[in-house]
Structure formats: structure tokens, C-alpha cells
Coordinates of C-alpha atoms in Angstrom, one line a residue:
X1 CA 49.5 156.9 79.7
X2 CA 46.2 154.8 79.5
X3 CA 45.1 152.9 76.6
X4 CA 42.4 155.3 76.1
X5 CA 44.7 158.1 75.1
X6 CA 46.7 158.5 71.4
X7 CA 50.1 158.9 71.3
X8 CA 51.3 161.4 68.8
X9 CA 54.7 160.9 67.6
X10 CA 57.4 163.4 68.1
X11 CA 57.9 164.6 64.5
X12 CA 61.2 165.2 64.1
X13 CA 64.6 164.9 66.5
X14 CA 67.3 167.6 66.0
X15 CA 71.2 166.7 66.5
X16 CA 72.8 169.4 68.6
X17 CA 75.0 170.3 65.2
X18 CA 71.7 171.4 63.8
X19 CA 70.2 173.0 66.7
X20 CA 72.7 175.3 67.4
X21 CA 72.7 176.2 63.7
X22 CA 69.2 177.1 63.3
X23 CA 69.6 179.0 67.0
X24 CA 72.7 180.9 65.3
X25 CA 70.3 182.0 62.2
X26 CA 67.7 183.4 64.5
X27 CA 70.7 185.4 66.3
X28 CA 72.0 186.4 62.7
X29 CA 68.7 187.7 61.5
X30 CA 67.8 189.2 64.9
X31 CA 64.3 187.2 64.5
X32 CA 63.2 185.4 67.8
X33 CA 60.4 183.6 64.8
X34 CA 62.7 182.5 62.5
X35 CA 62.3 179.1 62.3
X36 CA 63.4 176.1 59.9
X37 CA 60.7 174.7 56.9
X38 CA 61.4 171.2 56.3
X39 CA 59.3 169.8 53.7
X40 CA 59.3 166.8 51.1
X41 CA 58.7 167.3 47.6
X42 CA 58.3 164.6 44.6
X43 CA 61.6 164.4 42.9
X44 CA 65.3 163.5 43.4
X45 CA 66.8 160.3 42.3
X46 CA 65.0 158.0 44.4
X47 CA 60.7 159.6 44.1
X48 CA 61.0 162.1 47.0
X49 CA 63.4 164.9 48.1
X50 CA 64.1 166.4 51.2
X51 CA 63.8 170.8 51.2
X52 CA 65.1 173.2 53.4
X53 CA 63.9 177.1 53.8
X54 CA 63.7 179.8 56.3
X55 CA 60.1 180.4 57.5
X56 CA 58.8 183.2 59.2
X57 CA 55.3 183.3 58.3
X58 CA 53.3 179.9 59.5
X59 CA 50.4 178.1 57.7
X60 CA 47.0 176.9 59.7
X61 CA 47.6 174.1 59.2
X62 CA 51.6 173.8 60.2
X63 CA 52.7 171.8 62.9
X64 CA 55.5 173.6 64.8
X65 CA 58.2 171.8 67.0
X66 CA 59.9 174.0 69.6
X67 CA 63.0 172.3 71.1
X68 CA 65.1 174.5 72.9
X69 CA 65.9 177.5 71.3
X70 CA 65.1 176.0 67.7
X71 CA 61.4 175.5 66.0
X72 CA 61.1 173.3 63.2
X73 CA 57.9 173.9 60.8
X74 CA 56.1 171.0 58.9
X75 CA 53.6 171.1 56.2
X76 CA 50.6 168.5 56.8
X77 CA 51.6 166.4 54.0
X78 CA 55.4 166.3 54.9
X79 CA 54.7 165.5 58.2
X80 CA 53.8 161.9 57.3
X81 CA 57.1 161.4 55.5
X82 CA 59.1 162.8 58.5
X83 CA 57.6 161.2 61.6
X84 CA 60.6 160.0 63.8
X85 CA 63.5 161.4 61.7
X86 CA 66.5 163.1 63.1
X87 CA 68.0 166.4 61.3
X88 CA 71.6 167.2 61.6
X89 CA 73.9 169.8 60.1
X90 CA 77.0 169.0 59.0
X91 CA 80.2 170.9 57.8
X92 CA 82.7 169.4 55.1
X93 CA 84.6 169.7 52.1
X94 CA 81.3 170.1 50.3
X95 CA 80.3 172.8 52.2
X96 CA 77.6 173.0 55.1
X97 CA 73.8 171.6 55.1
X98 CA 71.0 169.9 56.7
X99 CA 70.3 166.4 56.4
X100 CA 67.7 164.2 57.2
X101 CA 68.4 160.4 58.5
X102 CA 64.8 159.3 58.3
X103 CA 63.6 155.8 59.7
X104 CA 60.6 155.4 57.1
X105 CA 63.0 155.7 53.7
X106 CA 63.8 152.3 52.4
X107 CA 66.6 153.6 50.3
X108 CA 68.4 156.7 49.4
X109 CA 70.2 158.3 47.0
X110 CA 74.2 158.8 47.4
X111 CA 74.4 162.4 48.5
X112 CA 70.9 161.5 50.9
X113 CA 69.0 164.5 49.5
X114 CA 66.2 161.6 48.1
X115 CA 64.6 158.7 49.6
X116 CA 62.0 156.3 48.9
X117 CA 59.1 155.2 51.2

């Protein structure tokens, strides 16, 4: 790549846990377009919290990341918060969710459903 051209950061890494989980909803639902929302809201114990839905319909202004049979959807303002952060799915004695391990949070809360910036 030359020094004339921008490099655009991949906005978000999936763990194969969480791939395979969001490929597994779209075989559930039947829907080829099902794709995961991640977004960022204010709140949480720590000034921002991660958020999780189903999307189906998509924003202009949404930036959509295909990696293999999953698609990730990010709001423009989330986007900034997320840049280089993995999401992975886990199973336990709590139950089952997505998390975020995000390299731009300087701390987190315990159960890592906040950060701060």
C-alpha cells in the first residue's frame, strides 16, 4: 500500500464462538439478512455500555462487516468506540452472551458490559 492511500481499520474481529452463533441465528430465523447490531450507548457503571440486537433493516449511514457467514452492523457513532475490538460469545453458569474485549477502553466494569474511553 503506498503512502498516498488511507488505511481504514477493520472495525470489529469476531471469535469463532461468536461467529458461529450469529451464523446459527440466521439458520434459526431462516433470514440469509439477519445480521448482529452492535452499538454503544451512554450508561453502565463505567460512562458507556456495550448493546446487542438483531438487525434486519440497515441505516444509510451503517457500516456493515461480512466475515464468513456472519455480518456485523455498526452505527456511525459506535463505530468510533469499537474500532479494533474482538466480539466473542460465551456460555456459562450465567447463561449465554456476547461480549466485547475492546482495545480503546481504559477500564471496565466487573461483568464487562461498560467501559470507559
Amino acid at each position: 500500500m503506498s503512502e498516498a492511500q488511507s488505511f481504514i481499520p477493520t472495525p470489529l474481529f469476531l471469535s469463532e464462538a461468536a461467529s458461529a452463533r450469529i451464523a446459527a441465528l440466521r439458520a434459526e430465523e431462516a433470514n440469509p439478512k439477519l445480521r448482529l447490531r452492535v452499538y454503544v450507548t451512554g450508561g453502565g457503571c463505567s460512562g458507556f455500555q456495550y448493546g446487542f440486537d438483531i438487525a434486519t433493516d440497515l441505516s444509510d449511514d451503517d457500516t456493515v462487516v461480512e466475515l464468513g457467514e456472519a455480518a456485523i452492523v455498526i452505527d456511525p457513532l459506535s463505530y468510533q468506540y469499537l474500532v479494533g475490538s474482538t466480539i466473542d460469545y460465551e456460555t456459562g453458569l450465567a447463561g449465554a452472551r456476547f461480549l466485547i474485549q475492546n482495545p480503546n477502553a481504559t477500564s471496565t466494569c466487573g461483568c464487562g458490559s461498560s467501559f470507559m474511553v
